[in-house]
């Protein structure tokens, strides 16, 4: 690529960043960085009705948390600013008037009533909605009179009525549209503001954007954009259209339908780097079997040829599996730094951080799983003796009671209380009794935790809880079993 690669992410500040939006930003960033180019952030905020207060800050925060840093943008500046579209309003109409002069655009004075009537007629006849060109061939005199009379107007693009427009997309290949199917889209609205379809073309040219990455829903608009580039005599960008990220085979991801945004996923305890890793794989395939990549590794291997034409299905279990791999690869210290807020939400006691980290790290898929795993540490939860019955471990209430009665004096006499000494004591008992491990360790786990699922087995739990607490809970387990068996 001889020309410097300049890509852009141009979101509208209309709320939270959904996964598809973040993927577009990521691909644009990866392409720029892969080719030693520039990644530009531009805020397209001209749709005031949909603009949400604070949404720009969410865009900044999301990109930064994802590790996507822009070379130019509203907050960092650059040679092609301003980078907020509402601050660029002074020149769009001038560009539109240039098109009017060249015969590629025209004044349209049709009022709302006429346009609504046209839509109703088209709907009734089953005709696709499209402007009928009523003002397309007004004489210069008619235009002058209407302007002098102060009639409201828009400026429309004058599409060719014959022939076709062909463009090449890096993902979908060569695509041709019949010009007769193209609508004379509005470029400048009646309030003098540009439409998105006009402003983004002008801004992309003025900011020297070389590659445009966006959703495939814009494929049908691309011939209109190209006709604008040709009318101005501007060089067209390289187009890369990405198929949507879907909830399932028929539904797109949508915040309105309760689908997770980037912020939602962070709140659920997913790591930002794991989310970015997974999003990169939504509709893009690297070469080889590896699927865990750092952002720097993604930059090295990213290739547009790996982008699929098919929609990508957002698979939460797949993201969870990738997140679990990231967690397992963390150091104990790094893991604890992430886990500590979740631990402290249910555990007020001082705990052995190193031991708890080791116990949790291999059993945590996302950090929000942690509280439910350890909510027994401060206080033994209420539980029924049914928990002692485990078919695979071959335990029942009777033999669990016998085992706990054997365990109690051994642990009471244990002076050096640590995981190794508890392990040695329990396995000596297992050998003495001639039992399978589970016959002894399952009742111990239940007595100590009151749960069937814990981040560690009975030996680890005893080491974590400490001697006094462990002895107390084993005694309570014995009493519960004795009482339950007497009643039954």
Coordinates of C-alpha atoms in Angstrom, one line a residue:
X1 CA 0.0 0.0 0.0
X2 CA 1.8 3.1 -1.2
X3 CA -0.7 5.6 0.1
X4 CA -0.7 6.1 3.9
X5 CA -3.4 4.0 5.5
X6 CA -5.8 6.2 7.4
X7 CA -8.9 4.5 8.9
X8 CA -11.6 6.0 11.0
X9 CA -14.2 5.0 13.6
X10 CA -17.2 7.4 13.4
X11 CA -19.8 6.5 16.0
X12 CA -22.9 8.5 16.8
X13 CA -23.2 9.3 20.6
X14 CA -26.6 7.5 21.0
X15 CA -25.9 5.3 24.0
X16 CA -23.8 2.4 25.0
X17 CA -21.3 0.8 22.6
X18 CA -22.7 -2.5 21.3
X19 CA -20.5 -5.4 20.3
X20 CA -20.8 -4.8 16.5
X21 CA -19.8 -1.2 16.9
X22 CA -16.7 -2.1 18.9
X23 CA -15.8 -4.7 16.3
X24 CA -15.8 -2.1 13.6
X25 CA -13.6 0.1 15.7
X26 CA -11.2 -2.8 16.4
X27 CA -10.9 -3.8 12.7
X28 CA -10.3 -0.2 11.7
X29 CA -7.6 0.1 14.4
X30 CA -5.9 -3.2 13.5
X31 CA -5.8 -2.4 9.8
X32 CA -4.2 1.0 10.5
X33 CA -1.7 -0.3 12.9
X34 CA -0.8 -3.3 10.8
X35 CA 0.2 -0.9 8.0
X36 CA 1.9 1.8 10.2
X37 CA -1.1 4.1 9.5
X38 CA -3.3 6.4 11.5
X39 CA -6.6 5.5 13.3
X40 CA -9.0 8.5 13.6
X41 CA -11.9 8.9 16.0
X42 CA -14.7 11.2 14.7
X43 CA -17.9 11.8 16.6
X44 CA -20.9 12.1 14.3
X45 CA -23.4 13.9 16.5
X46 CA -25.6 15.8 14.0
X47 CA -28.7 13.7 14.9
X48 CA -29.6 15.7 17.9
X49 CA -32.9 13.7 18.6
X50 CA -30.9 10.5 19.2
X51 CA -27.9 12.0 20.9
X52 CA -27.6 10.8 24.5
X53 CA -25.9 12.9 27.2
X54 CA -22.7 11.3 28.4
X55 CA -22.5 8.9 25.3
X56 CA -19.3 10.5 24.0
X57 CA -17.6 9.8 27.4
X58 CA -18.8 6.2 27.0
X59 CA -17.2 6.0 23.6
X60 CA -13.9 7.3 25.0
X61 CA -14.0 5.0 28.0
X62 CA -14.9 1.9 26.0
X63 CA -12.2 2.3 23.4
X64 CA -9.6 3.0 26.1
X65 CA -10.6 0.0 28.2
X66 CA -10.4 -2.1 25.0
X67 CA -6.8 -0.8 24.4
X68 CA -7.8 1.0 21.2
X69 CA -6.0 4.3 21.1
X70 CA -6.7 6.9 18.4
X71 CA -4.0 9.0 16.7
X72 CA -6.4 11.9 16.0
X73 CA -9.7 12.8 17.6
X74 CA -11.7 15.4 19.5
X75 CA -9.6 15.1 22.7
X76 CA -6.2 14.6 21.1
X77 CA -6.5 16.9 18.1
X78 CA -4.8 16.5 14.8
X79 CA -4.3 18.2 11.4
X80 CA -7.7 17.4 10.1
X81 CA -10.0 18.7 12.8
X82 CA -12.4 19.5 14.2
X83 CA -13.3 15.8 14.9
X84 CA -16.8 16.4 16.1
X85 CA -19.2 16.7 13.2
X86 CA -21.5 19.3 14.7
X87 CA -18.4 21.6 14.8
X88 CA -17.9 21.1 11.0
X89 CA -21.2 22.5 9.8
X90 CA -19.9 25.7 8.1
X91 CA -18.8 24.1 4.8
X92 CA -21.2 21.3 4.0
X93 CA -23.7 23.4 2.3
X94 CA -21.0 25.0 0.2
X95 CA -20.0 21.6 -1.1
X96 CA -23.7 20.8 -1.8
X97 CA -24.0 24.0 -3.8
X98 CA -21.0 23.0 -5.8
X99 CA -22.9 19.8 -6.8
X100 CA -25.9 21.9 -7.8
X101 CA -23.7 24.1 -10.0
X102 CA -22.2 20.9 -11.7
X103 CA -25.7 19.4 -12.2
X104 CA -25.2 16.6 -9.7
X105 CA -27.7 17.9 -7.2
X106 CA -30.8 20.1 -7.1
X107 CA -33.1 22.1 -4.9
X108 CA -36.3 20.3 -3.8
X109 CA -39.2 22.4 -2.6
X110 CA -41.6 19.5 -1.9
X111 CA -43.5 20.0 1.4
X112 CA -44.2 17.3 3.9
X113 CA -47.8 16.8 2.8
X114 CA -46.8 16.0 -0.8
X115 CA -44.0 13.6 0.3
X116 CA -46.4 11.8 2.7
X117 CA -49.0 11.5 0.0
X118 CA -46.3 10.1 -2.3
X119 CA -45.3 7.5 0.3
X120 CA -48.9 6.5 0.8
X121 CA -49.5 6.0 -2.9
X122 CA -46.3 4.0 -3.2
X123 CA -47.2 1.8 -0.2
X124 CA -50.7 1.2 -1.6
X125 CA -49.3 0.1 -5.0
X126 CA -46.5 -2.0 -3.5
X127 CA -43.8 0.3 -5.0
X128 CA -40.6 0.7 -3.0
X129 CA -40.5 4.2 -1.3
X130 CA -38.4 6.6 -3.4
X131 CA -38.6 10.3 -4.3
X132 CA -40.3 10.7 -7.7
X133 CA -38.0 13.6 -9.0
X134 CA -40.8 16.2 -8.9
X135 CA -38.4 19.1 -8.5
X136 CA -35.5 17.5 -10.4
X137 CA -36.0 19.5 -13.6
X138 CA -37.2 22.9 -12.3
X139 CA -36.2 25.7 -14.5
X140 CA -33.6 28.3 -13.2
X141 CA -36.4 30.8 -13.1
X142 CA -38.7 28.6 -11.0
X143 CA -35.8 27.9 -8.6
X144 CA -35.1 31.6 -8.3
X145 CA -38.7 32.5 -7.6
X146 CA -39.0 29.8 -4.9
X147 CA -35.8 30.9 -3.2
X148 CA -36.9 34.6 -3.3
X149 CA -40.3 33.6 -1.9
X150 CA -38.5 32.0 1.0
X151 CA -39.9 28.5 0.4
X152 CA -38.3 25.8 2.5
X153 CA -36.1 23.4 0.5
X154 CA -33.7 20.5 0.7
X155 CA -30.8 19.7 -1.6
X156 CA -31.0 16.3 -3.2
X157 CA -28.4 14.3 -5.1
X158 CA -29.3 13.9 -8.8
X159 CA -28.8 10.2 -9.5
X160 CA -28.3 9.1 -13.0
X161 CA -31.4 7.4 -14.4
X162 CA -29.6 5.0 -16.8
X163 CA -26.7 2.7 -16.6
X164 CA -25.2 1.1 -13.5
X165 CA -22.7 1.9 -10.7
X166 CA -20.1 -0.8 -9.8
X167 CA -17.7 -0.8 -6.9
X168 CA -15.4 -3.3 -5.3
X169 CA -15.6 -4.3 -1.7
X170 CA -12.7 -6.2 -0.1
X171 CA -15.1 -8.7 1.5
X172 CA -18.0 -9.0 -0.9
X173 CA -16.1 -8.4 -4.2
X174 CA -17.5 -6.6 -7.1
X175 CA -21.1 -5.3 -6.7
X176 CA -23.2 -3.6 -9.2
X177 CA -26.4 -1.5 -8.7
X178 CA -28.7 -0.3 -11.4
X179 CA -28.8 3.5 -11.3
X180 CA -32.6 3.5 -11.9
X181 CA -33.0 1.9 -8.4
X182 CA -31.1 4.7 -6.6
X183 CA -33.1 7.3 -4.7
X184 CA -32.3 11.0 -5.1
X185 CA -31.2 11.2 -1.5
X186 CA -31.2 14.4 0.6
X187 CA -27.8 15.9 1.1
X188 CA -28.8 19.1 2.9
X189 CA -31.9 19.1 5.1
X190 CA -34.3 22.0 5.3
X191 CA -32.6 23.3 8.4
X192 CA -29.3 23.6 6.5
X193 CA -27.8 20.6 8.3
X194 CA -26.1 17.8 6.2
X195 CA -27.5 14.3 6.2
X196 CA -25.2 11.5 7.5
X197 CA -24.9 10.1 4.0
X198 CA -23.5 13.4 2.7
X199 CA -21.4 14.5 5.7
X200 CA -19.5 11.3 6.1
X201 CA -18.4 11.3 2.4
X202 CA -17.2 14.9 2.7
X203 CA -15.5 14.3 6.0
X204 CA -13.8 11.1 4.9
X205 CA -12.4 13.0 1.9
X206 CA -11.2 16.0 3.9
X207 CA -9.6 13.7 6.5
X208 CA -7.9 11.7 3.8
X209 CA -9.5 8.4 4.9
X210 CA -8.0 5.7 2.8
X211 CA -10.0 2.7 4.0
X212 CA -13.6 2.7 5.2
X213 CA -14.7 -0.2 7.4
X214 CA -18.3 -0.4 8.3
X215 CA -21.4 -2.7 8.5
X216 CA -22.7 -4.4 5.5
X217 CA -26.0 -2.5 5.9
X218 CA -24.2 0.3 4.1
X219 CA -23.5 -1.7 1.0
X220 CA -26.7 -0.4 -0.7
X221 CA -25.6 3.2 0.1
X222 CA -22.1 2.8 -1.3
X223 CA -23.0 3.5 -5.0
X224 CA -24.5 6.8 -3.9
X225 CA -21.3 7.6 -2.0
X226 CA -19.2 6.7 -5.1
X227 CA -21.3 8.9 -7.3
X228 CA -20.6 11.8 -4.9
X229 CA -16.9 11.1 -5.0
X230 CA -17.0 11.0 -8.8
X231 CA -19.0 14.2 -9.0
X232 CA -16.4 16.0 -6.9
X233 CA -13.5 14.4 -8.7
X234 CA -12.2 12.8 -5.5
X235 CA -10.4 9.6 -5.0
X236 CA -12.6 6.8 -3.6
X237 CA -11.5 5.0 -0.4
X238 CA -11.1 1.2 -0.2
X239 CA -14.3 -0.3 1.1
X240 CA -14.5 -3.1 3.7
X241 CA -18.0 -4.1 4.7
X242 CA -18.6 -6.5 7.6
X243 CA -21.6 -8.6 8.0
X244 CA -23.6 -8.1 11.3
X245 CA -23.0 -9.7 14.6
X246 CA -26.2 -11.7 15.4
X247 CA -27.9 -12.9 18.5
X248 CA -29.0 -16.0 16.6
X249 CA -29.8 -16.9 13.0
X250 CA -32.5 -14.3 12.6
X251 CA -32.0 -11.6 15.3
X252 CA -29.3 -8.9 15.5
X253 CA -27.7 -8.1 18.8
X254 CA -29.6 -5.2 20.3
X255 CA -29.3 -3.3 23.6
X256 CA -33.1 -2.9 23.5
X257 CA -33.5 -6.7 23.5
X258 CA -31.3 -6.9 26.6
X259 CA -28.1 -8.0 24.7
X260 CA -24.9 -7.2 26.4
X261 CA -22.8 -4.2 25.6
X262 CA -19.1 -4.0 26.3
X263 CA -19.8 -2.3 29.6
X264 CA -22.3 -5.0 30.5
X265 CA -19.7 -7.7 29.8
X266 CA -17.1 -5.9 32.0
X267 CA -19.7 -5.7 34.8
X268 CA -20.3 -9.4 34.5
X269 CA -16.6 -10.0 35.2
X270 CA -15.2 -10.5 31.8
X271 CA -11.7 -9.2 31.1
X272 CA -11.4 -6.4 28.5
X273 CA -8.6 -8.1 26.7
X274 CA -10.6 -11.4 26.5
X275 CA -13.6 -9.5 25.1
X276 CA -11.5 -7.8 22.5
X277 CA -9.9 -11.2 21.6
X278 CA -13.3 -12.7 21.2
X279 CA -14.8 -9.8 19.2
X280 CA -11.9 -10.0 16.8
X281 CA -12.9 -13.6 16.0
X282 CA -16.5 -12.6 15.3
X283 CA -16.5 -12.8 11.5
X284 CA -12.8 -12.9 11.1
X285 CA -10.6 -16.0 11.0
X286 CA -6.8 -16.0 11.6
X287 CA -4.7 -18.6 9.9
X288 CA -4.0 -21.6 12.1
X289 CA -5.7 -23.1 15.1
X290 CA -4.7 -20.6 17.8
X291 CA -7.5 -18.4 19.1
X292 CA -5.9 -16.6 22.1
X293 CA -4.2 -13.3 20.9
X294 CA -3.0 -10.2 22.6
X295 CA -3.9 -6.9 20.9
X296 CA -0.3 -6.6 19.6
X297 CA -0.5 -10.1 18.2
X298 CA -3.8 -9.3 16.5
X299 CA -2.1 -6.3 14.8
X300 CA 0.6 -8.6 13.5
X301 CA -1.7 -11.2 12.1
X302 CA -4.8 -9.2 11.0
X303 CA -5.6 -9.5 7.4
X304 CA -8.8 -8.3 5.7
X305 CA -8.9 -11.5 3.6
X306 CA -9.9 -13.3 6.8
X307 CA -13.2 -11.4 7.2
X308 CA -16.2 -13.5 6.4
X309 CA -19.3 -12.6 4.3
X310 CA -21.5 -14.6 6.6
X311 CA -23.0 -13.0 9.8
X312 CA -21.3 -13.9 13.0
X313 CA -23.3 -15.4 15.9
X314 CA -22.4 -13.9 19.3
X315 CA -21.7 -17.0 21.4
X316 CA -21.5 -16.2 25.1
X317 CA -20.2 -19.6 26.1
X318 CA -17.3 -19.2 23.6
X319 CA -16.5 -15.8 25.1
X320 CA -16.7 -17.4 28.6
X321 CA -14.2 -20.1 27.6
X322 CA -11.8 -17.6 26.2
X323 CA -12.1 -15.5 29.3
X324 CA -11.4 -18.5 31.5
X325 CA -8.2 -19.2 29.5
X326 CA -7.1 -15.6 30.2
X327 CA -7.8 -16.0 33.9
X328 CA -5.8 -19.2 34.1
X329 CA -2.9 -17.5 32.5
X330 CA -2.8 -14.7 35.1
X331 CA -0.2 -14.5 37.8
X332 CA -1.7 -15.1 41.3
X333 CA -1.0 -11.4 42.1
X334 CA -2.8 -10.1 39.0
X335 CA -5.7 -12.5 39.6
X336 CA -6.1 -11.3 43.2
X337 CA -6.1 -7.7 42.1
X338 CA -9.1 -8.4 39.8
X339 CA -10.8 -10.9 42.2
X340 CA -10.4 -8.9 45.5
X341 CA -13.5 -6.7 45.0
X342 CA -15.7 -9.7 44.3
X343 CA -14.2 -11.6 47.2
X344 CA -14.7 -8.7 49.6
X345 CA -18.4 -8.3 48.5
X346 CA -19.2 -11.5 50.4
X347 CA -16.2 -12.2 52.6
X348 CA -15.3 -9.8 55.5
X349 CA -12.9 -12.2 57.2
X350 CA -9.2 -12.1 56.5
X351 CA -8.2 -14.9 54.2
X352 CA -5.1 -16.4 52.9
X353 CA -4.9 -14.5 49.5
X354 CA -2.4 -16.8 47.9
X355 CA -4.3 -20.0 48.8
X356 CA -7.7 -18.5 47.8
X357 CA -6.2 -17.3 44.5
X358 CA -4.9 -20.7 43.7
X359 CA -8.2 -22.3 44.6
X360 CA -10.3 -19.8 42.5
X361 CA -8.1 -19.2 39.5
X362 CA -8.6 -22.6 37.8
X363 CA -12.4 -22.7 38.7
X364 CA -13.3 -19.1 37.7
X365 CA -14.7 -18.5 34.2
X366 CA -15.6 -14.9 34.9
X367 CA -15.0 -12.8 38.0
X368 CA -18.7 -12.4 38.8
X369 CA -18.8 -16.2 39.5
X370 CA -16.6 -15.7 42.6
X371 CA -19.1 -14.5 45.2
X372 CA -21.3 -17.5 44.8
X373 CA -18.3 -19.8 45.1
X374 CA -17.1 -18.4 48.4
X375 CA -20.2 -17.2 50.2
X376 CA -19.6 -19.9 52.9
X377 CA -16.4 -18.5 54.2
X378 CA -17.8 -15.9 56.7
X379 CA -20.8 -18.0 57.7
X380 CA -21.8 -21.6 57.1
X381 CA -25.0 -21.5 55.1
X382 CA -28.1 -23.4 56.0
X383 CA -28.0 -26.8 54.3
X384 CA -29.8 -30.1 54.4
X385 CA -28.2 -33.5 55.0
X386 CA -29.2 -34.6 51.5
X387 CA -25.9 -32.9 50.4
X388 CA -24.0 -35.8 52.1
X389 CA -25.6 -38.2 49.7
X390 CA -23.5 -38.5 46.6
X391 CA -23.9 -41.5 44.2
X392 CA -20.5 -41.2 42.5
X393 CA -18.6 -40.8 45.9
X394 CA -20.8 -43.7 47.3
X395 CA -21.6 -41.6 50.4
X396 CA -24.8 -41.4 52.4
X397 CA -25.8 -39.9 55.7
X398 CA -24.8 -43.0 57.7
X399 CA -21.3 -43.4 56.3
X400 CA -20.7 -39.7 56.2
X401 CA -21.5 -39.5 59.9
X402 CA -19.0 -42.3 60.6
X403 CA -16.3 -40.6 58.5
X404 CA -16.8 -37.2 60.2
X405 CA -16.5 -38.9 63.6
X406 CA -13.2 -40.4 62.5
X407 CA -11.9 -37.0 61.0
X408 CA -12.7 -34.9 64.1
X409 CA -10.2 -36.2 66.6
X410 CA -7.4 -36.4 64.0
X411 CA -7.9 -32.7 63.1
X412 CA -8.3 -31.7 66.7
X413 CA -4.9 -33.2 67.5
X414 CA -3.2 -31.7 64.4
X415 CA -0.8 -29.0 65.7
X416 CA 0.8 -27.7 62.5
X417 CA -2.3 -26.5 60.5
X418 CA -1.6 -26.1 56.9
X419 CA -2.6 -27.7 53.6
X420 CA 0.2 -30.2 53.5
X421 CA -0.3 -31.4 57.1
X422 CA -4.1 -31.7 56.6
X423 CA -3.5 -33.6 53.3
X424 CA -1.2 -36.0 55.0
X425 CA -3.6 -36.6 57.9
X426 CA -6.6 -37.2 55.7
X427 CA -4.8 -39.5 53.3
X428 CA -3.4 -41.5 56.2
X429 CA -7.0 -41.9 57.4
X430 CA -8.2 -42.9 53.9
X431 CA -5.4 -45.6 53.9
X432 CA -6.3 -46.8 57.4
X433 CA -10.0 -47.1 56.6
X434 CA -9.3 -48.7 53.2
X435 CA -11.8 -46.3 51.5
X436 CA -11.8 -44.4 48.2
X437 CA -10.8 -40.7 48.5
X438 CA -14.3 -39.4 47.9
X439 CA -15.8 -41.4 50.7
X440 CA -13.8 -39.3 53.2
X441 CA -13.2 -36.0 51.4
X442 CA -16.8 -35.5 50.2
X443 CA -18.3 -35.4 53.8
X444 CA -15.5 -33.1 54.8
X445 CA -16.2 -30.7 52.0
X446 CA -20.0 -30.6 52.8
X447 CA -19.4 -30.1 56.5
X448 CA -17.0 -27.2 55.9
X449 CA -18.9 -25.4 53.2
X450 CA -22.6 -26.5 53.3
X451 CA -22.3 -26.6 49.5
X452 CA -21.9 -29.2 46.8
X453 CA -19.7 -26.9 44.6
X454 CA -16.7 -25.1 46.1
X455 CA -13.5 -23.7 44.6
X456 CA -11.5 -26.4 46.3
X457 CA -11.9 -29.7 48.1
X458 CA -12.2 -30.5 51.8
X459 CA -8.5 -30.3 52.4
X460 CA -8.1 -26.9 50.8
X461 CA -11.2 -25.6 52.6
X462 CA -9.9 -26.7 56.0
X463 CA -6.6 -24.9 55.3
X464 CA -8.5 -21.7 54.2
X465 CA -11.0 -21.6 57.1
X466 CA -8.4 -22.3 59.8
X467 CA -8.4 -24.9 62.6
X468 CA -11.0 -23.5 65.0
X469 CA -13.6 -22.8 62.3
X470 CA -13.0 -26.1 60.7
X471 CA -13.4 -28.1 63.9
X472 CA -16.5 -26.1 64.8
X473 CA -18.2 -26.8 61.4
X474 CA -17.3 -30.5 61.5
X475 CA -18.9 -30.8 64.9
X476 CA -22.0 -29.0 63.6
X477 CA -22.1 -31.5 60.6
X478 CA -22.0 -34.4 63.0
X479 CA -24.8 -33.0 65.1
X480 CA -26.9 -32.3 62.0
X481 CA -26.4 -35.8 60.7
X482 CA -27.2 -37.4 64.1
X483 CA -30.3 -35.4 64.4
X484 CA -31.5 -36.1 60.9
X485 CA -30.9 -39.8 61.2
X486 CA -32.7 -40.0 64.6
X487 CA -35.8 -38.2 63.0
X488 CA -35.8 -40.6 60.1

